[in-house]
Short mmCIF file of C-alpha atoms in Angstrom, two decimals:
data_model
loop_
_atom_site.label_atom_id
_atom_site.label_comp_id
_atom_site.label_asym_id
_atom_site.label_seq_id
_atom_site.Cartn_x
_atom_site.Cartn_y
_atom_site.Cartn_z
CA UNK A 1 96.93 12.56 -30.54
CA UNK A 2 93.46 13.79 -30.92
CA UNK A 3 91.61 16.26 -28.50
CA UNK A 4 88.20 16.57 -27.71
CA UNK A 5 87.17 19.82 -25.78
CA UNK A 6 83.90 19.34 -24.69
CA UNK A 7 82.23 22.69 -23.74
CA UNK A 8 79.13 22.16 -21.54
CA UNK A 9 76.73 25.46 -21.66
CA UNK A 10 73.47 26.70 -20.30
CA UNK A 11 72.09 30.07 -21.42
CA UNK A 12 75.70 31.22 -22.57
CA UNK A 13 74.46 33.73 -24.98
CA UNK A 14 77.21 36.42 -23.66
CA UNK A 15 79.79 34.36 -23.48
CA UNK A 16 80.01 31.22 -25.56
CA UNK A 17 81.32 33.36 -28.62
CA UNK A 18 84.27 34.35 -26.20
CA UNK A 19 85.17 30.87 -25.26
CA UNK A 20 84.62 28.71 -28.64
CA UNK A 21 86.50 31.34 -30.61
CA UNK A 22 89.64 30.91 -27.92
CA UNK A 23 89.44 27.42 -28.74
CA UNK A 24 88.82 27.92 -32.31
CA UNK A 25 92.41 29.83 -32.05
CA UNK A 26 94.50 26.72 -30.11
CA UNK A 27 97.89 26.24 -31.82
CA UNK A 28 97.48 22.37 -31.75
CA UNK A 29 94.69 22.00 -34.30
CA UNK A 30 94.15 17.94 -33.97
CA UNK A 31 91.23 19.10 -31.79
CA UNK A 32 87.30 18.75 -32.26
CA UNK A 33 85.24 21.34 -30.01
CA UNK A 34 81.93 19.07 -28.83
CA UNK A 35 79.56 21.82 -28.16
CA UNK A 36 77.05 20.98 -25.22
CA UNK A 37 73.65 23.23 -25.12
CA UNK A 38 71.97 22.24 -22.29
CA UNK A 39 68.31 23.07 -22.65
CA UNK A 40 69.47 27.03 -22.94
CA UNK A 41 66.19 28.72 -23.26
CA UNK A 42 68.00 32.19 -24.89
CA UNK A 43 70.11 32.38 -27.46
CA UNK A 44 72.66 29.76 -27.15
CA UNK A 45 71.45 27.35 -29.98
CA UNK A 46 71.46 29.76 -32.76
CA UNK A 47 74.99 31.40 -31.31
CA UNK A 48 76.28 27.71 -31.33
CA UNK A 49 75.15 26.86 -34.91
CA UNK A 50 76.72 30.21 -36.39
CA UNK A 51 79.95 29.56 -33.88
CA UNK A 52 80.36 25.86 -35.61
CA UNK A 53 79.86 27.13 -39.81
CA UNK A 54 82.65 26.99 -41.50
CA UNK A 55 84.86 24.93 -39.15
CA UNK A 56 84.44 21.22 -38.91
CA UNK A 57 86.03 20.66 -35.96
CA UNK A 58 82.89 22.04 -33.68
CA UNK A 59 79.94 19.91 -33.32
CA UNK A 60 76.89 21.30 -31.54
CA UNK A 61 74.87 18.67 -29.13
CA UNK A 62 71.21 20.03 -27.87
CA UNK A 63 69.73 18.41 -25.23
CA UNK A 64 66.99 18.63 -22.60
CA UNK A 65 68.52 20.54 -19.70
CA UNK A 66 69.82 17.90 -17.38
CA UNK A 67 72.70 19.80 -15.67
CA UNK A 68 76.65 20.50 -16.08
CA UNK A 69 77.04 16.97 -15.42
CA UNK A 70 74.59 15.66 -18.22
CA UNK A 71 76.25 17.63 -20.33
CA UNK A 72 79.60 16.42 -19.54
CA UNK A 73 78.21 13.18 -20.18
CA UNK A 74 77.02 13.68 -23.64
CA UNK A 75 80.27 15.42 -24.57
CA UNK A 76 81.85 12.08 -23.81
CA UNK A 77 79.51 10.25 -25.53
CA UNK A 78 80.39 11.88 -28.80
CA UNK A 79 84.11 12.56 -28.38
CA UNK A 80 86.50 10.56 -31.00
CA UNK A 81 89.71 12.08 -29.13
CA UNK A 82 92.33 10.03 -27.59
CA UNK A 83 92.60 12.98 -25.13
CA UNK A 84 89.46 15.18 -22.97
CA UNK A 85 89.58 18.18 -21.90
CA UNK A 86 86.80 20.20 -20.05
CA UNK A 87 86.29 24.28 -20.44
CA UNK A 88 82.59 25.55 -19.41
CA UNK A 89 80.88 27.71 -21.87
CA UNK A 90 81.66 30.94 -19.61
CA UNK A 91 85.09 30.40 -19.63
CA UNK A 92 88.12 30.76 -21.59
CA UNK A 93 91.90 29.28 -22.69
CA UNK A 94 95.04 30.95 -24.32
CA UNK A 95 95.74 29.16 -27.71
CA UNK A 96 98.79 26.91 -26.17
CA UNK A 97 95.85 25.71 -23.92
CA UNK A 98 95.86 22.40 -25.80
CA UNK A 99 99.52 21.85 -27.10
CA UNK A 100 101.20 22.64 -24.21
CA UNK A 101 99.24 19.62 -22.09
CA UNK A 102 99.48 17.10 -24.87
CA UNK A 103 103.09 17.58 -25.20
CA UNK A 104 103.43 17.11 -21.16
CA UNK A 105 101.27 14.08 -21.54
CA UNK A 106 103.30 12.95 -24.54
CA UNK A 107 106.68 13.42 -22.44
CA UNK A 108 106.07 11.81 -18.91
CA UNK A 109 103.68 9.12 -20.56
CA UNK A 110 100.99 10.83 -18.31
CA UNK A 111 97.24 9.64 -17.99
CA UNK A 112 96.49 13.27 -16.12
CA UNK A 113 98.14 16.34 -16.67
CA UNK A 114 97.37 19.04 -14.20
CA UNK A 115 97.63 22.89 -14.73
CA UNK A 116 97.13 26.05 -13.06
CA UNK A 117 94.76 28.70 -13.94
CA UNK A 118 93.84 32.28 -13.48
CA UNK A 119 90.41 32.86 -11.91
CA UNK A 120 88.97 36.05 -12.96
CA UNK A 121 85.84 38.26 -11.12
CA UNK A 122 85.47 41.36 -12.44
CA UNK A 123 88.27 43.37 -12.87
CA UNK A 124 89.96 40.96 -10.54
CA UNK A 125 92.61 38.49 -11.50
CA UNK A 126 94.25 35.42 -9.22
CA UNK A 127 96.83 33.48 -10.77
CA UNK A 128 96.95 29.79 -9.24
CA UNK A 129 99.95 27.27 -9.72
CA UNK A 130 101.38 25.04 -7.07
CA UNK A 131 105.01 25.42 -5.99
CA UNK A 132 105.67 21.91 -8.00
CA UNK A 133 108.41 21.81 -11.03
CA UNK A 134 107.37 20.22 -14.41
CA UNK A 135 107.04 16.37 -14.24
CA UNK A 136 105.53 13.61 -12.31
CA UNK A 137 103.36 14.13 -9.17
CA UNK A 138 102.85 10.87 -6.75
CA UNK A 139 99.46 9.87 -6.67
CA UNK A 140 99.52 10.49 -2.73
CA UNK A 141 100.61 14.35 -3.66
CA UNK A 142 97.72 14.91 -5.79
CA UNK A 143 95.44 13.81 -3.29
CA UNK A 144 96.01 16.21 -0.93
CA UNK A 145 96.42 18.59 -3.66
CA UNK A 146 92.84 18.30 -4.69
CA UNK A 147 92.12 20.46 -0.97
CA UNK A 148 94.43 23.23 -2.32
CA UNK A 149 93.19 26.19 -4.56
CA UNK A 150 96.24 26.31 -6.93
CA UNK A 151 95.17 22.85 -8.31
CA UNK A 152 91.86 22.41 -7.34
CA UNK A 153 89.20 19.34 -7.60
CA UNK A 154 87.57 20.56 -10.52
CA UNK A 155 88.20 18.87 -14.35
CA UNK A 156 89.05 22.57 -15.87
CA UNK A 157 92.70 22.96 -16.18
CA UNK A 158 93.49 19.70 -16.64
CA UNK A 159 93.77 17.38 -19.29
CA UNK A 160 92.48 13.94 -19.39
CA UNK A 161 93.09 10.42 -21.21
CA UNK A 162 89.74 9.19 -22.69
CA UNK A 163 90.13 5.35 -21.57
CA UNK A 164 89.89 6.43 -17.87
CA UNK A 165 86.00 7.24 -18.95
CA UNK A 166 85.36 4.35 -19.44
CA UNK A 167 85.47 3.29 -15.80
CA UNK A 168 83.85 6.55 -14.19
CA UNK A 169 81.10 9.52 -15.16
CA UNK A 170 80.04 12.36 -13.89
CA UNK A 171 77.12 12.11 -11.35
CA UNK A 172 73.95 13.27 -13.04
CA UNK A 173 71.06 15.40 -11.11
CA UNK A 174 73.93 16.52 -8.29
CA UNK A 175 76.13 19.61 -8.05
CA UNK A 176 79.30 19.71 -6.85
CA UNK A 177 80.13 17.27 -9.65
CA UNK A 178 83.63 17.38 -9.79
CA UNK A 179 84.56 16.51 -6.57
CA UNK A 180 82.90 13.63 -6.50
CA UNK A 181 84.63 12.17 -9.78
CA UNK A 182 88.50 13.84 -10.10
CA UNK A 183 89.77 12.11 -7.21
CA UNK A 184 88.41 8.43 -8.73
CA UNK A 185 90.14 9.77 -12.17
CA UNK A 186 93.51 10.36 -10.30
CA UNK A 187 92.83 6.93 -8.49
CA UNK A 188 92.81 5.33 -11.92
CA UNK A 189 95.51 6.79 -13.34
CA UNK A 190 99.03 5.05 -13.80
CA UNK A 191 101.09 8.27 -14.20
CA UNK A 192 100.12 12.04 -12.91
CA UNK A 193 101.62 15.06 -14.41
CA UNK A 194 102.18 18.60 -13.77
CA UNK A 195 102.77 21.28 -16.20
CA UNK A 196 103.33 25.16 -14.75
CA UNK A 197 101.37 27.37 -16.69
CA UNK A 198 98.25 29.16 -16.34
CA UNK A 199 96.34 29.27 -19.79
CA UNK A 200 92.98 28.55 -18.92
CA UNK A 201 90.93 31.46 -17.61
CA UNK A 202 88.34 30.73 -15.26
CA UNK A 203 85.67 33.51 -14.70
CA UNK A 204 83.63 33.87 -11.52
CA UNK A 205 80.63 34.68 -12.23
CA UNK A 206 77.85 36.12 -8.79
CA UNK A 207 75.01 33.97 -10.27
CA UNK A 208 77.10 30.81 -10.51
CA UNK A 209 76.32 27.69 -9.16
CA UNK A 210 79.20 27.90 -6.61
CA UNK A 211 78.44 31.50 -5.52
CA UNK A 212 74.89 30.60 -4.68
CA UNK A 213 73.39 30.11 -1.07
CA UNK A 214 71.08 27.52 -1.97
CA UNK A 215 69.65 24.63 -0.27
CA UNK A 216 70.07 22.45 -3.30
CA UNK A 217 74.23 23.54 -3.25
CA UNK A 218 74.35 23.22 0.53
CA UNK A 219 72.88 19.72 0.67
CA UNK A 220 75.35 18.68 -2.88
CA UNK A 221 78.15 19.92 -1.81
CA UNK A 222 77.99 18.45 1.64
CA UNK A 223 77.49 15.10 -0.08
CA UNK A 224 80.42 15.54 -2.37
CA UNK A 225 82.19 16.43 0.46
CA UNK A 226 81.32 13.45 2.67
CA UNK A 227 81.92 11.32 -0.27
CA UNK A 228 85.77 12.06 -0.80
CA UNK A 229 86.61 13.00 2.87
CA UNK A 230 85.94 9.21 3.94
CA UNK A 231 86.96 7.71 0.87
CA UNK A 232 90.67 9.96 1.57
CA UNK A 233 90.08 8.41 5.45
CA UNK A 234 90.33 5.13 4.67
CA UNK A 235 93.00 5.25 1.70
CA UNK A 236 94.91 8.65 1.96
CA UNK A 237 95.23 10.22 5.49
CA UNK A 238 97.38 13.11 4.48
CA UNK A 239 94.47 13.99 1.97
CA UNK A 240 91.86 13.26 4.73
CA UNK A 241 93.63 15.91 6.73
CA UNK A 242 93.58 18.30 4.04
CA UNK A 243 90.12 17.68 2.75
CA UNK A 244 88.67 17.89 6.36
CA UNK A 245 88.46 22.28 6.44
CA UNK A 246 86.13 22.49 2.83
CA UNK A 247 84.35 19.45 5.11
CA UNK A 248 83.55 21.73 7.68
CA UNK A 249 82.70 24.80 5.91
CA UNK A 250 79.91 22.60 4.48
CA UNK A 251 78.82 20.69 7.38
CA UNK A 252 78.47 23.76 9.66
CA UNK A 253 76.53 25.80 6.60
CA UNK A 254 74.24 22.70 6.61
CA UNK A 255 73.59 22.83 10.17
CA UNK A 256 72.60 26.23 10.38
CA UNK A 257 70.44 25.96 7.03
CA UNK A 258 68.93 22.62 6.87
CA UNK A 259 66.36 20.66 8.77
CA UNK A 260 67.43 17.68 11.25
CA UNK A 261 68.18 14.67 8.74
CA UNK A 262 70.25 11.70 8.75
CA UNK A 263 73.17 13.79 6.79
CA UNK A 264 72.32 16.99 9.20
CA UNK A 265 73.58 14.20 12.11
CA UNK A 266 76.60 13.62 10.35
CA UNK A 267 77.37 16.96 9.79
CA UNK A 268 76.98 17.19 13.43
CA UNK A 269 79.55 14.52 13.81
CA UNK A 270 82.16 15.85 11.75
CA UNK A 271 81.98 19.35 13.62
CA UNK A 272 82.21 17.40 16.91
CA UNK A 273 84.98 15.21 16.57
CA UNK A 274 86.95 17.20 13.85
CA UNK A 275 89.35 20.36 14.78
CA UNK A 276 88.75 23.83 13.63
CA UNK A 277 91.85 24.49 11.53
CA UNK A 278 93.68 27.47 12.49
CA UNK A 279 94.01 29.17 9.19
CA UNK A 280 90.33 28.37 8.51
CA UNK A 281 90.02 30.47 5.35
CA UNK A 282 86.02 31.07 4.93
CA UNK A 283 86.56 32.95 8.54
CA UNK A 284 82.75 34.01 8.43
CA UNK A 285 82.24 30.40 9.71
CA UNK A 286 84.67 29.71 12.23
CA UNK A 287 82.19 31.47 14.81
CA UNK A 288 79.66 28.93 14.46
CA UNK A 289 82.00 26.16 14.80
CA UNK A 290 83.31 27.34 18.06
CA UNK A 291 80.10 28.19 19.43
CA UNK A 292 78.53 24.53 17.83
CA UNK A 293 81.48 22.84 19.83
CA UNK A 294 81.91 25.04 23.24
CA UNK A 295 78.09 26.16 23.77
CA UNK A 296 75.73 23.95 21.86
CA UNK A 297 72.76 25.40 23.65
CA UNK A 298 73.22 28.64 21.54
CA UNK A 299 72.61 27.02 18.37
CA UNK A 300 68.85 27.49 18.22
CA UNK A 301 69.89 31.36 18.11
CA UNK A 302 72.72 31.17 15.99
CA UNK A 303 70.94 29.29 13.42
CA UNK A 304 67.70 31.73 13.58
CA UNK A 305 70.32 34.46 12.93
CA UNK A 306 72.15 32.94 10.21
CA UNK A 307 68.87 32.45 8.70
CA UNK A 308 67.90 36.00 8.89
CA UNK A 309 71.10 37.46 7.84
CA UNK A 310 71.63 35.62 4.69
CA UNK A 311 68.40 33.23 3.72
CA UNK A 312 69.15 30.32 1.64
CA UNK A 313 66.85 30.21 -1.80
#
């Protein structure tokens, strides 16, 4: 089976080279490496150009920048591969990256196989795998899963057959992309799998997209949010359960950031009638849910506050 690795990239001078020549190196070698520049304006077309002589399997796209998700696109556009995989242009796999998820796939007849990961920041390293032997996972499992940092909603790690493209694509002009798509990819998939390693290398960087305190990201990724959270309430109530603490991390950030709108009322909703978790992990917030839900006449202040403290761009 053919795999097509498609490798969307914006201004990835310092580290494209890093993660083309780890897939370059993969120990399956039926592979083609579709090469996404996304309107870079440094370096990254000439780096891509030299990256792809003298190996036929990489094939460099340049578009207008459009966003991860554009580029995603495009990558699927081109791809010939019976099999997709995903790996951004900052990050990086170990060379049984590709073999070890098309044998899985090839073994429990899988339309998704799902890996862990390492996620790297700075000298930092977190290695993430669910407590979940080789094999099948039910549909219902992965759903909840998606809530759960050892698996994780995003398409990195994870390996993907091309027919189920046909049916979905990522959501162009939004952030917060992958959420809205992996759970209708598991949805429409006939078979789930699970393989326990952790060979793809994700690397945090401060200036990401999911690091910044943006309006843009705070409005995106409480639509994403919202999307799968009621989608999960009508279908999968375990996975509604699951989703609902990322739903009110975002919903309380867009309350204290954003002006009154018709999703700033639903965000008010959710923090109303939904519970504060008691593990809440993002603890910095669970302050301004208690003090939303047991002395709403405070917000005024808290939100002034939150505003002053850390300013959304």
């Amino acid at each position: 089976m053919k795999v097509s690795i498609i490798v969307p990239t914006y201004n990835g001078g310092s580290t494209l080279k890093k993660c083309v020549t780890s897939l370059s190196a993969q120990t399956y070698t039926d592979i083609e490496i579709i090469i996404v520049n996304d309107g870079s304006t440094d370096n990254t077309a000439t780096l891509a150009t030299s990256l792809a002589h003298g190996d036929d399997r990489i094939q460099v796209i340049t578009q207008e920048n459009g966003g991860v998700s554009a580029a995603r696109n495009t990558g699927i556009k081109a791809a010939t591969g019976d099999i997709l995989m995903f790996v951004d242009g900052d990050d990086y796999v170990d060379p049984d990256y590709c073999r070890l998820a098309v044998e899985n796939m090839t073994t429990y007849e899988s339309d998704i196989c799902i890996m862990g990961y390492l996620r790297e920041e700075g000298a930092s390293i977190e290695k993430h795998l669910l407590a979940h032997p080789v094999g099948l996972m039910a549909k219902d499992e992965v759903m909840v899963k998606t809530s759960d940092l050892d698996m994780g909603n995003f398409v990195g790690c994870k390996a993907f057959r091309a027919y189920l493209f046909e049916h979905v694509q990522f959501l162009e002009g939004k952030n917060y992309e992958d959420i809205r798509i992996f759970y209708q990819l598991v949805e429409l998939a006939a078979k789930i799998s699970y393989c326990p390693v952790t060979t793809y290398h994700y690397v945090q960087h401060p200036n990401s997209i999911v690091t910044t305190l943006s309006k843009r990201n705070i409005r995106d990724s409480l639509e994403a949010a919202t999307v799968q959270y009621e989608y999960f309430a009508r279908n999968y109530p375990q996975a509604a359960q699951a989703a609902h603490e990322y739903l009110l991390v975002v919903a309380v950030r867009y309350c204290l950031y954003m002006e009154h709108d018709d999703l700033y009322n639903q965000a008010q909703r959710y923090l109303r009638e939904l519970p504060i978790p008691a593990g809440l992990k993002k603890k910095k917030y669970r302050w301004p849910m208690i003090l939303f839900k047991r002395l709403p006449f405070t917000w005024g202040l808290v939100r002034w506050a939150a505003q002053r403290l850390q300013p959304a761009k």
